[in-house]
CSV table of C-alpha atoms in Angstrom, one decimal:
chain,number,residue,atom,x,y,z
A,1,GLN,CA,36.4,1.7,19.6
A,2,LYS,CA,33.9,2.7,16.7
A,3,GLU,CA,31.9,-0.2,16.2
A,4,VAL,CA,33.2,0.4,12.3
A,5,GLU,CA,36.2,1.0,11.6
A,6,GLN,CA,37.2,1.5,7.8
A,7,ASP,CA,40.2,3.1,6.7
A,8,PRO,CA,39.6,6.4,4.8
A,9,GLY,CA,42.3,6.1,1.9
A,10,PRO,CA,42.6,7.6,-0.1
A,11,LEU,CA,43.7,4.4,-2.0
A,12,SER,CA,45.2,4.0,-5.5
A,13,VAL,CA,45.8,1.7,-8.1
A,14,PRO,CA,46.2,1.2,-12.3
A,15,GLU,CA,42.7,0.5,-14.1
A,16,GLY,CA,42.9,-3.3,-14.6
A,17,ALA,CA,43.7,-3.6,-10.9
A,18,ILE,CA,42.0,-5.7,-8.1
A,19,VAL,CA,41.5,-4.0,-5.1
A,20,SER,CA,40.3,-4.9,-1.9
A,21,LEU,CA,38.7,-3.0,0.2
A,22,ASN,CA,37.8,-3.7,3.9
A,23,CYS,CA,36.6,-2.8,7.5
A,24,THR,CA,36.2,-4.4,11.0
A,25,TYR,CA,33.6,-4.3,13.5
A,26,SER,CA,33.3,-5.1,17.3
A,27,ASN,CA,28.9,-5.0,17.5
A,28,SER,CA,28.8,-9.4,17.5
A,29,ALA,CA,25.2,-9.1,17.0
A,30,PHE,CA,25.6,-7.3,13.2
A,31,GLN,CA,23.9,-10.1,10.7
A,32,TYR,CA,23.5,-8.5,7.8
A,33,PHE,CA,26.5,-6.9,5.5
A,34,MET,CA,26.4,-4.1,3.3
A,35,TRP,CA,28.9,-2.5,0.6
A,36,TYR,CA,27.7,1.1,-0.5
A,37,ARG,CA,29.1,3.1,-3.3
A,38,GLN,CA,29.6,7.2,-3.3
A,39,TYR,CA,30.3,9.8,-6.3
A,40,SER,CA,31.2,12.6,-5.1
A,41,ARG,CA,28.4,14.9,-4.1
A,42,LYS,CA,25.9,12.0,-4.1
A,43,GLY,CA,24.3,10.0,-2.1
A,44,PRO,CA,25.7,6.3,-1.6
A,45,GLU,CA,24.7,3.6,-4.3
A,46,LEU,CA,24.0,-0.7,-2.8
A,47,LEU,CA,26.1,-2.2,-4.7
A,48,MET,CA,26.4,-5.4,-2.4
A,49,TYR,CA,24.1,-6.9,0.4
A,50,THR,CA,25.2,-9.7,2.4
A,51,TYR,CA,23.2,-11.8,5.2
A,52,SER,CA,26.1,-13.8,7.5
A,53,SER,CA,29.7,-15.1,6.7
A,54,GLY,CA,30.4,-16.4,2.9
A,55,ASN,CA,30.9,-14.8,-0.1
A,56,LYS,CA,28.4,-13.2,-2.3
A,57,GLU,CA,29.7,-12.2,-6.3
A,58,ASP,CA,27.9,-9.5,-8.4
A,59,GLY,CA,29.7,-9.4,-11.8
A,60,ARG,CA,33.5,-7.7,-10.9
A,61,PHE,CA,32.6,-7.6,-7.5
A,62,THR,CA,32.6,-9.9,-4.9
A,63,ALA,CA,31.9,-9.7,-1.1
A,64,GLN,CA,33.1,-11.7,1.7
A,65,VAL,CA,32.4,-12.0,5.1
A,66,ASP,CA,34.3,-13.1,7.9
A,67,LYS,CA,32.3,-13.3,11.4
A,68,SER,CA,34.6,-15.3,13.5
A,69,SER,CA,37.0,-12.4,12.6
A,70,LYS,CA,34.5,-9.8,12.4
A,71,TYR,CA,36.1,-8.7,9.0
A,72,ILE,CA,34.3,-8.4,5.7
A,73,SER,CA,35.8,-7.4,2.3
A,74,LEU,CA,35.0,-6.2,-1.0
A,75,PHE,CA,36.9,-6.9,-4.0
A,76,ILE,CA,37.0,-4.7,-7.8
A,77,ARG,CA,38.4,-7.2,-10.5
A,78,ASP,CA,39.2,-5.3,-13.6
A,79,SER,CA,39.6,-2.2,-11.8
A,80,GLN,CA,38.0,0.3,-13.6
A,81,PRO,CA,38.5,4.8,-14.2
A,82,SER,CA,34.6,4.7,-13.3
A,83,ASP,CA,34.9,2.8,-10.2
A,84,SER,CA,36.7,5.8,-8.7
A,85,ALA,CA,34.3,6.9,-5.5
A,86,THR,CA,34.1,6.4,-2.2
A,87,TYR,CA,32.7,3.2,-1.1
A,88,LEU,CA,31.1,2.9,2.6
A,89,CYS,CA,30.5,-0.4,4.5
A,90,ALA,CA,27.5,-0.7,6.4
A,91,MET,CA,25.1,-3.5,8.7
A,92,ASN,CA,23.1,-4.2,10.8
A,93,SER,CA,21.3,-6.9,13.2
A,94,GLY,CA,18.6,-7.5,10.5
A,95,GLY,CA,15.2,-6.5,10.5
A,96,TYR,CA,14.6,-2.9,11.6
A,97,GLN,CA,17.4,-2.2,13.4
A,98,LYS,CA,19.7,0.4,12.7
A,99,VAL,CA,22.0,0.6,9.7
A,100,THR,CA,26.0,1.6,11.3
A,101,PHE,CA,28.2,2.7,8.4
A,102,GLY,CA,32.1,2.5,7.8
A,103,ILE,CA,33.5,5.8,7.4
A,104,GLY,CA,33.9,5.2,3.7
A,105,THR,CA,37.5,4.7,1.7
A,106,LYS,CA,37.8,6.7,-0.9
A,107,LEU,CA,39.6,5.1,-4.2
A,108,GLN,CA,41.2,6.4,-7.4
A,109,VAL,CA,41.1,3.7,-9.9
A,110,ILE,CA,44.3,5.7,-12.4
A,111,PRO,CA,43.8,5.4,-16.6
B,1,GLY,CA,13.6,0.9,-10.1
B,2,ALA,CA,13.9,1.6,-6.0
B,3,VAL,CA,14.2,5.1,-7.1
B,4,VAL,CA,14.3,8.4,-4.4
B,5,SER,CA,14.5,11.8,-4.9
B,6,GLN,CA,15.0,15.2,-3.2
B,7,HIS,CA,14.7,18.5,-3.1
B,8,PRO,CA,16.3,20.6,-3.3
B,9,SER,CA,19.5,19.5,-4.0
B,10,ARG,CA,21.1,22.9,-2.5
B,11,VAL,CA,20.5,25.3,-1.2
B,12,ILE,CA,22.6,28.8,0.4
B,13,CYS,CA,20.5,30.7,3.3
B,14,LYS,CA,20.8,33.1,6.2
B,15,SER,CA,21.6,32.4,9.5
B,16,GLY,CA,17.9,32.4,11.6
B,17,THR,CA,15.6,30.8,8.9
B,18,SER,CA,14.2,27.9,7.8
B,19,VAL,CA,14.9,25.0,5.0
B,20,LYS,CA,12.7,22.5,4.5
B,21,ILE,CA,14.0,19.6,2.8
B,22,GLU,CA,12.0,16.5,0.4
B,23,CYS,CA,13.0,13.2,0.4
B,24,ARG,CA,10.1,11.5,-2.1
B,25,SER,CA,10.3,7.5,-2.7
B,26,LEU,CA,9.4,7.8,-7.0
B,27,ASP,CA,8.0,4.0,-8.0
B,28,PHE,CA,7.7,2.7,-4.7
B,29,GLN,CA,6.0,2.7,-1.0
B,30,ALA,CA,7.9,3.5,2.0
B,31,THR,CA,6.7,3.0,5.7
B,32,THR,CA,10.3,3.9,6.6
B,33,MET,CA,12.5,6.8,5.8
B,34,PHE,CA,15.9,7.8,7.1
B,35,TRP,CA,17.9,10.8,7.6
B,36,TYR,CA,20.9,11.2,7.8
B,37,ARG,CA,24.1,13.8,8.2
B,38,GLN,CA,27.0,13.6,6.7
B,39,PHE,CA,29.8,16.4,7.2
B,40,PRO,CA,33.1,16.3,5.0
B,41,LYS,CA,35.4,13.6,5.2
B,42,GLN,CA,33.5,11.8,7.8
B,43,SER,CA,30.5,8.5,7.6
B,44,LEU,CA,26.5,9.0,7.1
B,45,MET,CA,25.5,9.5,10.8
B,46,LEU,CA,21.7,8.5,11.2
B,47,MET,CA,19.4,11.3,12.6
B,48,ALA,CA,16.3,9.9,12.9
B,49,THR,CA,14.0,7.6,11.7
B,50,SER,CA,10.7,8.0,10.2
B,51,ASN,CA,7.7,6.0,10.1
B,52,GLU,CA,4.6,7.0,7.9
B,53,GLY,CA,1.6,8.5,10.8
B,54,SER,CA,3.2,8.2,13.2
B,55,LYS,CA,6.2,10.5,14.5
B,56,ALA,CA,10.0,10.0,14.3
B,57,THR,CA,12.8,8.3,16.1
B,58,TYR,CA,15.6,10.8,17.0
B,59,GLU,CA,18.9,9.1,17.7
B,60,GLN,CA,20.6,10.7,21.0
B,61,GLY,CA,22.0,13.9,20.4
B,62,VAL,CA,19.9,15.5,17.4
B,63,GLU,CA,17.3,17.7,18.6
B,64,LYS,CA,14.1,16.9,17.9
B,65,ASP,CA,12.5,20.6,17.3
B,66,LYS,CA,15.6,22.1,15.3
B,67,PHE,CA,14.7,19.4,13.2
B,68,LEU,CA,11.5,19.0,12.8
B,69,ILE,CA,11.0,15.3,10.3
B,70,ASN,CA,6.6,14.4,9.0
B,71,HIS,CA,6.1,11.6,7.1
B,72,ALA,CA,2.5,12.5,5.3
B,73,SER,CA,2.6,9.5,3.1
B,74,LEU,CA,3.7,6.2,2.2
B,75,THR,CA,6.0,8.6,-1.2
B,76,LEU,CA,7.0,11.7,0.8
B,77,SER,CA,9.3,12.6,4.1
B,78,THR,CA,10.3,16.3,5.2
B,79,LEU,CA,12.9,17.2,7.2
B,80,THR,CA,13.1,20.8,8.2
B,81,VAL,CA,15.9,22.5,10.0
B,82,THR,CA,14.7,25.3,12.2
B,83,SER,CA,16.0,28.6,12.6
B,84,ALA,CA,19.5,27.7,10.9
B,85,HIS,CA,23.5,28.4,12.2
B,86,PRO,CA,26.1,27.8,10.4
B,87,GLU,CA,27.4,24.5,12.2
B,88,ASP,CA,24.1,22.7,10.2
B,89,SER,CA,26.2,23.1,7.1
B,90,SER,CA,26.1,19.8,6.2
B,91,PHE,CA,25.2,16.9,3.5
B,92,TYR,CA,21.7,16.2,4.0
B,93,ILE,CA,20.2,12.2,2.7
B,94,CYS,CA,17.4,10.2,2.8
B,95,SER,CA,16.8,6.8,2.6
B,96,ALA,CA,13.7,4.4,1.9
B,97,ARG,CA,12.5,1.6,2.9
B,98,ASN,CA,10.6,-0.3,0.4
B,99,ALA,CA,7.7,-2.0,2.7
B,100,ARG,CA,6.9,-5.0,0.6
B,101,GLY,CA,11.2,-5.3,-0.1
B,102,ASP,CA,13.7,-6.8,1.6
B,103,ASN,CA,13.3,-5.2,4.9
B,104,ASN,CA,16.7,-4.7,5.4
B,105,GLU,CA,17.4,-2.6,2.2
B,106,GLN,CA,17.5,0.9,2.4
B,107,PHE,CA,18.2,3.2,-1.5
B,108,PHE,CA,19.4,6.3,-0.8
B,109,GLY,CA,18.7,10.1,-1.9
B,110,PRO,CA,21.0,12.3,-3.7
B,111,GLY,CA,21.1,14.3,-0.7
B,112,THR,CA,20.9,17.9,-0.3
B,113,ARG,CA,23.4,20.6,0.8
B,114,LEU,CA,23.0,23.3,3.3
B,115,THR,CA,25.5,25.9,3.7
B,116,VAL,CA,23.9,28.7,6.0
B,117,LEU,CA,25.9,32.1,6.0
């Protein structure tokens, strides 16, 4: 079993839709959770960074962490064609610990 | 802020040659830099952690004599793929941790696509 599971997609949605991206994990020591956006042939860009359980909102993006279920989500409201990219979840136990990435979900927002 | 650059962005080389990839933090000091490899439709795989002024720490299964890492300053780390073979063809991405920022936040470079013929 992988430490982090993420559906690779692809996920296609119409412009303006609410997008839900998810990851599950098995390591209960993970405390820090991140979402990265990666455009084709580019490096990942940090979108959201949360600690422990709860919600965090930044513009059209909302990150949710449910540590009891070992489940994290990223919601994108009013999705735009420019949101089309691969979204990677990532997590670690904090400090200088190794970050473990999901495989990434490819999202396509259709105009 | 927090910009990381990589050079070159793309390199094609013949089998058996060595290739050097540079990773620079442009507007911050990075005591720690990371090197990842990403194969198509696969996740980022950490190869090694590079600390300024000390030897890199390699992940299990990564040959340290093949992937030479040097972190000579707080803004520069280099990865040299020695005697490259076609199976080394991949997307190599570095990231850097800001020495003064959140210890857990990494900023990624744009990546280097290596093709070994």
